[in-house]
CSV table of C-alpha atoms in Angstrom, one decimal:
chain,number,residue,atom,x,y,z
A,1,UNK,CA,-0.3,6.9,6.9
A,2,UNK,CA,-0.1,10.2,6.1
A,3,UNK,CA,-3.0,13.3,6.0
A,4,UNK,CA,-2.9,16.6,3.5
A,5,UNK,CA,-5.7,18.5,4.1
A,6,UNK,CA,-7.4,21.9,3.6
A,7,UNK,CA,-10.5,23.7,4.1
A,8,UNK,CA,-12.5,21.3,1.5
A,9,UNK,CA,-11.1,17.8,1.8
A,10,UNK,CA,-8.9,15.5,4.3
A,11,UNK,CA,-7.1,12.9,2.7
A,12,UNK,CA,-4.9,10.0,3.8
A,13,UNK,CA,-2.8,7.8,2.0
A,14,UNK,CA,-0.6,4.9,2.9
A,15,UNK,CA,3.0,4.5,2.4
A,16,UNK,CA,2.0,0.4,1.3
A,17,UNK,CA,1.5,1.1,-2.5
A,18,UNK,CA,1.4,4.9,-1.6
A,19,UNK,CA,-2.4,5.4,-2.1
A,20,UNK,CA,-5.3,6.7,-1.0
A,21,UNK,CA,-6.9,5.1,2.0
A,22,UNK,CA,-9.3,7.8,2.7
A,23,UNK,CA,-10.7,11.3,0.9
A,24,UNK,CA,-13.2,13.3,3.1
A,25,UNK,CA,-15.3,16.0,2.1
A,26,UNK,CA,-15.2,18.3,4.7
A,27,UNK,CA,-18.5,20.4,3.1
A,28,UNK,CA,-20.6,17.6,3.0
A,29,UNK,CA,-19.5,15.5,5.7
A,30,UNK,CA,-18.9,12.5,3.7
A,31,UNK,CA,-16.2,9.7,2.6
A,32,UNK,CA,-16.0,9.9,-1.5
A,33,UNK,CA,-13.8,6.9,-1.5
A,34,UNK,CA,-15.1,3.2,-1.6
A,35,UNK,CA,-14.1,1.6,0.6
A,36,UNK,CA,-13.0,-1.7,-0.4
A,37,UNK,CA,-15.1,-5.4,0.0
A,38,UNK,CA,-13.6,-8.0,-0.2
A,39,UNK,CA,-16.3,-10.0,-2.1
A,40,UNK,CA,-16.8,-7.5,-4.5
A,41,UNK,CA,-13.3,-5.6,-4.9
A,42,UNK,CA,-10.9,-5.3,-2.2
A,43,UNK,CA,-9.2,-2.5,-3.1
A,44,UNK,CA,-9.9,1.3,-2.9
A,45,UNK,CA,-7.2,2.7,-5.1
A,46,UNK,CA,-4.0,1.2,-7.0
A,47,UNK,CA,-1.2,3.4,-8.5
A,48,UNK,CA,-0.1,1.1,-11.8
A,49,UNK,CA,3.2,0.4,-12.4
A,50,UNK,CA,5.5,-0.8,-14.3
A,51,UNK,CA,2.5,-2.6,-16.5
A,52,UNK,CA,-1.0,-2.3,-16.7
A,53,UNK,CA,-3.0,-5.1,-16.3
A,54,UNK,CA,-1.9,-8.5,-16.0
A,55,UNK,CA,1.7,-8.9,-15.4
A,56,UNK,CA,3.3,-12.1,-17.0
A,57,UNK,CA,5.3,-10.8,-19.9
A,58,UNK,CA,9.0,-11.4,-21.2
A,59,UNK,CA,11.1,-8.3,-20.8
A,60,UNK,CA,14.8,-8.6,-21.7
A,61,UNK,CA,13.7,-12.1,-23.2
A,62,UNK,CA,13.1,-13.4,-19.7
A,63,UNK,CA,9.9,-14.5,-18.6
A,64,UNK,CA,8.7,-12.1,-15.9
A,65,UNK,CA,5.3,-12.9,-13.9
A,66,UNK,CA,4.5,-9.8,-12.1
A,67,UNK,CA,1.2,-8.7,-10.0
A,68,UNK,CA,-1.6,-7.2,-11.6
A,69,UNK,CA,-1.0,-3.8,-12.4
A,70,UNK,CA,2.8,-4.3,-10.9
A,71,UNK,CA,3.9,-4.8,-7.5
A,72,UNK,CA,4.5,-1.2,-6.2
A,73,UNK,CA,0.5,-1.3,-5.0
A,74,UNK,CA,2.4,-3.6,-2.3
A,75,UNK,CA,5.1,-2.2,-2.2
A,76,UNK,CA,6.1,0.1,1.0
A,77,UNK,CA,7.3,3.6,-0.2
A,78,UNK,CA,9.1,6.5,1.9
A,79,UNK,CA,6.9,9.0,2.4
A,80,UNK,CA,7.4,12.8,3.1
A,81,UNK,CA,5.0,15.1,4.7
A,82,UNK,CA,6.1,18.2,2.1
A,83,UNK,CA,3.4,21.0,3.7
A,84,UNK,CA,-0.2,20.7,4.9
A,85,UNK,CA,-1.9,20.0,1.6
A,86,UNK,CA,1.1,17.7,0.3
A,87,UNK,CA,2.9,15.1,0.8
A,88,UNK,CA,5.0,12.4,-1.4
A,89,UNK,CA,6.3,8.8,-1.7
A,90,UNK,CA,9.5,7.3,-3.3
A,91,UNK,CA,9.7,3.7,-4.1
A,92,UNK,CA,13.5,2.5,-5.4
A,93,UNK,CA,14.3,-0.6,-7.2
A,94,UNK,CA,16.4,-3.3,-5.0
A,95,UNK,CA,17.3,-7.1,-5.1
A,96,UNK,CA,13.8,-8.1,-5.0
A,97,UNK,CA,12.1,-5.7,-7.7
A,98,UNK,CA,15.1,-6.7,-9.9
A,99,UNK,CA,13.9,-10.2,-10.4
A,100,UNK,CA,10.5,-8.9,-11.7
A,101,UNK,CA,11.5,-5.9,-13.4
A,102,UNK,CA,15.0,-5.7,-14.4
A,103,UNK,CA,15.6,-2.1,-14.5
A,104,UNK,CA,16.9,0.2,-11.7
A,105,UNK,CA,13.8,2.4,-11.4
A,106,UNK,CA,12.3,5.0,-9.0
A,107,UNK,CA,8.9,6.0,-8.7
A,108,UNK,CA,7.4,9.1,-6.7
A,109,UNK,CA,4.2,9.9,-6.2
A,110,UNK,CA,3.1,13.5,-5.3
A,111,UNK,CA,-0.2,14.6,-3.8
A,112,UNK,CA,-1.2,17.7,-3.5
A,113,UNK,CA,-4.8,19.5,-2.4
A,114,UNK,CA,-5.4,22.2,-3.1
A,115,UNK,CA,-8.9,25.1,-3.4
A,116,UNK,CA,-11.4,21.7,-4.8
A,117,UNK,CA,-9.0,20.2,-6.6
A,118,UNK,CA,-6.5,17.2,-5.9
A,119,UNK,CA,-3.4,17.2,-7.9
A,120,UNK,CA,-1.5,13.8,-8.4
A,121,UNK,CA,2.1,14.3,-10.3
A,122,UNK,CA,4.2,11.1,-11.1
A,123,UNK,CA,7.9,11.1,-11.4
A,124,UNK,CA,9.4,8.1,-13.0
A,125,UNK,CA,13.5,8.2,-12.7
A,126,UNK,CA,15.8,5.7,-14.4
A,127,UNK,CA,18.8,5.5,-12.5
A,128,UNK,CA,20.1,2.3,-15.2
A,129,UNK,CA,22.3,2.7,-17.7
A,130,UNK,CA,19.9,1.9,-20.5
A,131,UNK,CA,16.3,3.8,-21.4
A,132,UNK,CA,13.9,1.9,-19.3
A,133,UNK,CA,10.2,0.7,-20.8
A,134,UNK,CA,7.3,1.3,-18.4
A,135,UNK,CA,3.5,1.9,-18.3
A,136,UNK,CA,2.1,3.8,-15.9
A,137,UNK,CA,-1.7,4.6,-14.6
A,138,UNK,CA,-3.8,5.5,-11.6
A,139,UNK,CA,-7.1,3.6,-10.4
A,140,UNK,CA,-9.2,5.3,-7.3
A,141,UNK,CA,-12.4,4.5,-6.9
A,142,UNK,CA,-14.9,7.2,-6.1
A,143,UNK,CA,-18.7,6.2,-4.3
A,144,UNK,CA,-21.2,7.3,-6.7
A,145,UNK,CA,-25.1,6.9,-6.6
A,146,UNK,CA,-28.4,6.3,-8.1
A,147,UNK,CA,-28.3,7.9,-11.9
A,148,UNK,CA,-24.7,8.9,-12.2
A,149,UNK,CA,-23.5,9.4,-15.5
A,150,UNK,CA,-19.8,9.8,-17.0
A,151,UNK,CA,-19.5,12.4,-19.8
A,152,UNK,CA,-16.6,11.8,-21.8
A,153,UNK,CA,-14.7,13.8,-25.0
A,154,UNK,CA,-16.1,11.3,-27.8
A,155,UNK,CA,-17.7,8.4,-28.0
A,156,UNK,CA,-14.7,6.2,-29.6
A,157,UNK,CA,-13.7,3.3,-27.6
A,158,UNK,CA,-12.0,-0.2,-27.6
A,159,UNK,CA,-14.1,-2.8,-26.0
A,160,UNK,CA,-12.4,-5.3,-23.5
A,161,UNK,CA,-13.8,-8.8,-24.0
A,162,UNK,CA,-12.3,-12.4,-22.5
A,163,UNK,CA,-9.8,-10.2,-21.0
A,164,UNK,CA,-8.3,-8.7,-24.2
A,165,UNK,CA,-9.1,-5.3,-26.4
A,166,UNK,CA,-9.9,-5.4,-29.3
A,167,UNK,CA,-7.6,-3.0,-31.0
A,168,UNK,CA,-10.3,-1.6,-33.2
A,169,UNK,CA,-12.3,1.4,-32.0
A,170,UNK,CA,-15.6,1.1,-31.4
A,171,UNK,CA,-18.6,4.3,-31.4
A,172,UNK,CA,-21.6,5.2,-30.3
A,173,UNK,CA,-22.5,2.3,-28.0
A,174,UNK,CA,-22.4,4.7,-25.4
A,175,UNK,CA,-22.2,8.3,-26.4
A,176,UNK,CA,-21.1,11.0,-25.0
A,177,UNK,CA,-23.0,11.1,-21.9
A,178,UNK,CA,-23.7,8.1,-20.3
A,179,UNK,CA,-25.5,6.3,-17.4
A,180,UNK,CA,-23.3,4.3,-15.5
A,181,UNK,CA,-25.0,0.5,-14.7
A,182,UNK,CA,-23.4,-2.6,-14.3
A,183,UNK,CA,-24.7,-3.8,-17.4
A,184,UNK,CA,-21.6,-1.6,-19.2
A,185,UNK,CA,-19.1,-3.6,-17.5
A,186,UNK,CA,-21.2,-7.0,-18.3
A,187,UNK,CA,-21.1,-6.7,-21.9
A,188,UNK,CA,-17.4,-4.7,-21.8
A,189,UNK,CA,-15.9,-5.8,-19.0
A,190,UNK,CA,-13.6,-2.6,-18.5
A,191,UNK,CA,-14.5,0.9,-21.2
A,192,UNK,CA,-11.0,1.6,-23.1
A,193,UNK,CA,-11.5,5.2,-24.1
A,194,UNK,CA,-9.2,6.9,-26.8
A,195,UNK,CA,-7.6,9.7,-25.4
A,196,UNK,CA,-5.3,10.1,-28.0
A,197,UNK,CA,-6.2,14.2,-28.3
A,198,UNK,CA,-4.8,14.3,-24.7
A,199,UNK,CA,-5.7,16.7,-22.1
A,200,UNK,CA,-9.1,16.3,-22.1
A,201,UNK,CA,-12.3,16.6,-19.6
A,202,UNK,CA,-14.6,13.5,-18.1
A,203,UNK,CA,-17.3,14.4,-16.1
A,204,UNK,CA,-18.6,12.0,-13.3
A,205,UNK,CA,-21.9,13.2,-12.3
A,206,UNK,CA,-22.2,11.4,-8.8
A,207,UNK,CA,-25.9,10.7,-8.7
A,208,UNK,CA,-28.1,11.1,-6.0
A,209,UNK,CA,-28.4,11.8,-3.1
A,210,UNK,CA,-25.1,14.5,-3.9
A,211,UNK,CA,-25.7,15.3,-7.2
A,212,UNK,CA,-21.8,16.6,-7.2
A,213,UNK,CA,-19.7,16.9,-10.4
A,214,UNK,CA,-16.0,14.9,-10.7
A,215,UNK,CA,-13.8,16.9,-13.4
A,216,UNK,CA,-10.9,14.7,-14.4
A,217,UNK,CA,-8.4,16.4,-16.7
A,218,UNK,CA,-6.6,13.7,-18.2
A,219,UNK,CA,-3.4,13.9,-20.9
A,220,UNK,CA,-2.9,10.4,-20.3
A,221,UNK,CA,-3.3,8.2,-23.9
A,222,UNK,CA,-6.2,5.9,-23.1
A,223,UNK,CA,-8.7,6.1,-20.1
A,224,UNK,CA,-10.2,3.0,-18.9
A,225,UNK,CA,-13.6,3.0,-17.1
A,226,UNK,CA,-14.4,0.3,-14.8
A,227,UNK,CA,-16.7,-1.1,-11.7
A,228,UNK,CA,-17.0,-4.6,-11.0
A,229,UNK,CA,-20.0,-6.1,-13.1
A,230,UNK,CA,-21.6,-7.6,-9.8
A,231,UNK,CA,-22.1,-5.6,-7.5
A,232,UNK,CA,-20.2,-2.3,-5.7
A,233,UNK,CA,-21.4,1.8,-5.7
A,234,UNK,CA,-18.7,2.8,-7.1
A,235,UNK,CA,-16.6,4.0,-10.1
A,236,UNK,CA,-12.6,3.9,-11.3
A,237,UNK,CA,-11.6,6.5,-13.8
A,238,UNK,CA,-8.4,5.9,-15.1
A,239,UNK,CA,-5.1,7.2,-16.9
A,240,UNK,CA,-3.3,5.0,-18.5
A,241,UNK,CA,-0.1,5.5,-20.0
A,242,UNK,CA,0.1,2.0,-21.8
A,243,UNK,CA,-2.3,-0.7,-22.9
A,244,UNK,CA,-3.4,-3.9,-20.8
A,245,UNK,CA,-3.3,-7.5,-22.9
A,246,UNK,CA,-4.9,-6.8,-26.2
A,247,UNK,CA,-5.5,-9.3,-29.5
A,248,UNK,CA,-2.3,-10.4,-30.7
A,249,UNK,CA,-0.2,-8.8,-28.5
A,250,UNK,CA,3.4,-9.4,-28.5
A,251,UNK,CA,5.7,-11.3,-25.9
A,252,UNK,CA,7.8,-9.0,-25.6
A,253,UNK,CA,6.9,-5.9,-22.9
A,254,UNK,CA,9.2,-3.5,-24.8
A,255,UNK,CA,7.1,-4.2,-27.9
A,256,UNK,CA,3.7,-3.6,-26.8
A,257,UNK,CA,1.3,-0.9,-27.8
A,258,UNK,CA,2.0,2.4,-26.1
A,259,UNK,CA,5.2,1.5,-23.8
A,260,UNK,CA,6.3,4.7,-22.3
A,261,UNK,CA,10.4,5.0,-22.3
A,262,UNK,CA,12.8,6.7,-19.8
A,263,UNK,CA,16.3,7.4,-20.6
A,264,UNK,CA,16.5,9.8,-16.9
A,265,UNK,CA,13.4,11.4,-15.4
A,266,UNK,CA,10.0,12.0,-17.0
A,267,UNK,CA,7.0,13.3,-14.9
A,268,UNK,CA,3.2,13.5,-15.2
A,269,UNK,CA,0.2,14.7,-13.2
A,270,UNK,CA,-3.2,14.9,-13.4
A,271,UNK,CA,-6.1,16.7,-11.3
A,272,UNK,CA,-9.3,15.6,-10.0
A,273,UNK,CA,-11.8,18.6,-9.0
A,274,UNK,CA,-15.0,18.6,-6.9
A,275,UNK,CA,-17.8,21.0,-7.3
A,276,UNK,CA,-21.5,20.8,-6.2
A,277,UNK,CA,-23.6,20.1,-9.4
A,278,UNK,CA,-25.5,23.7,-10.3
């Protein structure tokens, strides 16, 4: 495990899947992360890669069957304490990861705190031969409470049902400003927000008791929302760079909607910001 930390927050992330085990808000003397139930979810954050969602798929006409989300949230990275307030992990391809994904790849992740903001950055590197297909997304789960409401860009999404989107956007459902129940995630099972504009705010008001304000900027092309239907205080905002299984999808990974491509190095980041709601 490793610990960045400044005056506002303490975080620690593990080099197994390099993610966040633990984000501590020094001001109010609280954990923001959930922290994982087995009956409910087990998990408190995943970094996805190299496909979002579940994994069996053909790539290079070979049938692959790879982990939910890809097995790099298993995976045990190097990790560097860079300063203080950041610190990053490197996973590289070998025997093993060849089988599943046949592509000499190398992930980092880079996190960095810093004022009331956390900063991840992503840095995919192809060290192959050949430009390398991909998707690539982020998935921590922040405690919210009673009443907390996401505000999003616009109100156009794809609904998720039986497992698959529906590739044909939906509005109005929600709105802009919505309350966040499990009933959503009943009916939708995961929101699959167009983020096509890129670069745009969602605003997680927490609820009560905090009544603090989450300000995600995202350039990622879709953001999915999520919480388990059944039961758990929490929430999952996520960039995806790709699309899980959709409605006629096709075998083949490289042909999928929104498959991101590396011929060498191509990096991305997001931030997450924390403020007390006025």
């Amino acid at each position: 495990m490793l610990n960045i930390e400044n005056k506002n927050f303490k975080i620690t992330i593990n080099e197994v899947g390099a993610l966040l085990r633990s984000f501590y808000d020094k001001n109010r003397k609280k954990e923001c992360l959930w922290g994982g139930d087995r009956n409910i979810w087990p998990h408190q954050d995943v970094v996805i890669f190299p496909i979002i969602g579940p994994g069996t798929t053909n790539m290079q006409s070979v049938k692959r069957k790879i982990n939910q989300h890809g097995f790099p949230r298993y995976s045990t990275y190097t990790g560097k304490q860079i300063s203080k307030v950041e610190a990053e992990f490197s996973l590289k391809y070998n025997e093993e990861t060849l089988k599943l994904y046949p592509y000499k790849f190398e992930l980092v992740v880079n996190y960095k705190v810093y004022g009331n903001s956390l900063l991840y950055k992503f840095i995919v590197i192809n060290h192959g031969d050949k430009k390398m297909p991909f998707m690539l997304g982020s998935h921590p789960g922040f405690l919210i409470g009673e009443g907390a409401t996401l505000e999003i860009p616009n109100d156009e999404f794809y609904p998720l049902k039986n497992g698959l989107v529906v590739n044909e956007v939906t509005s109005r459902p929600l709105g802009n400003k919505f309350l966040i129940k499990k009933d959503i995630f009943k009916k939708y099972e995961t929101v699959v927000l167009d983020n096509s504009k890129g670069n745009q705010k969602y605003i997680l008001h927490t609820g009560a008791p905090d009544n603090y304000v989450y300000i995600y900027k995202l350039n990622s092309p879709l953001v999915a929302v999520w919480s388990n239907a059944n039961g758990g205080d929490y929430i999952c905002v996520e960039p995806w760079r790709g699309e899980t299984n959709y409605v006629n999808m096709p075998v083949d990974f490289e042909k999928r909607n929104l498959v991101q491509w590396c011929n060498k190095k191509r990096v991305f980041s997001y931030s997450i910001s924390f403020n007390k709601s006025k």
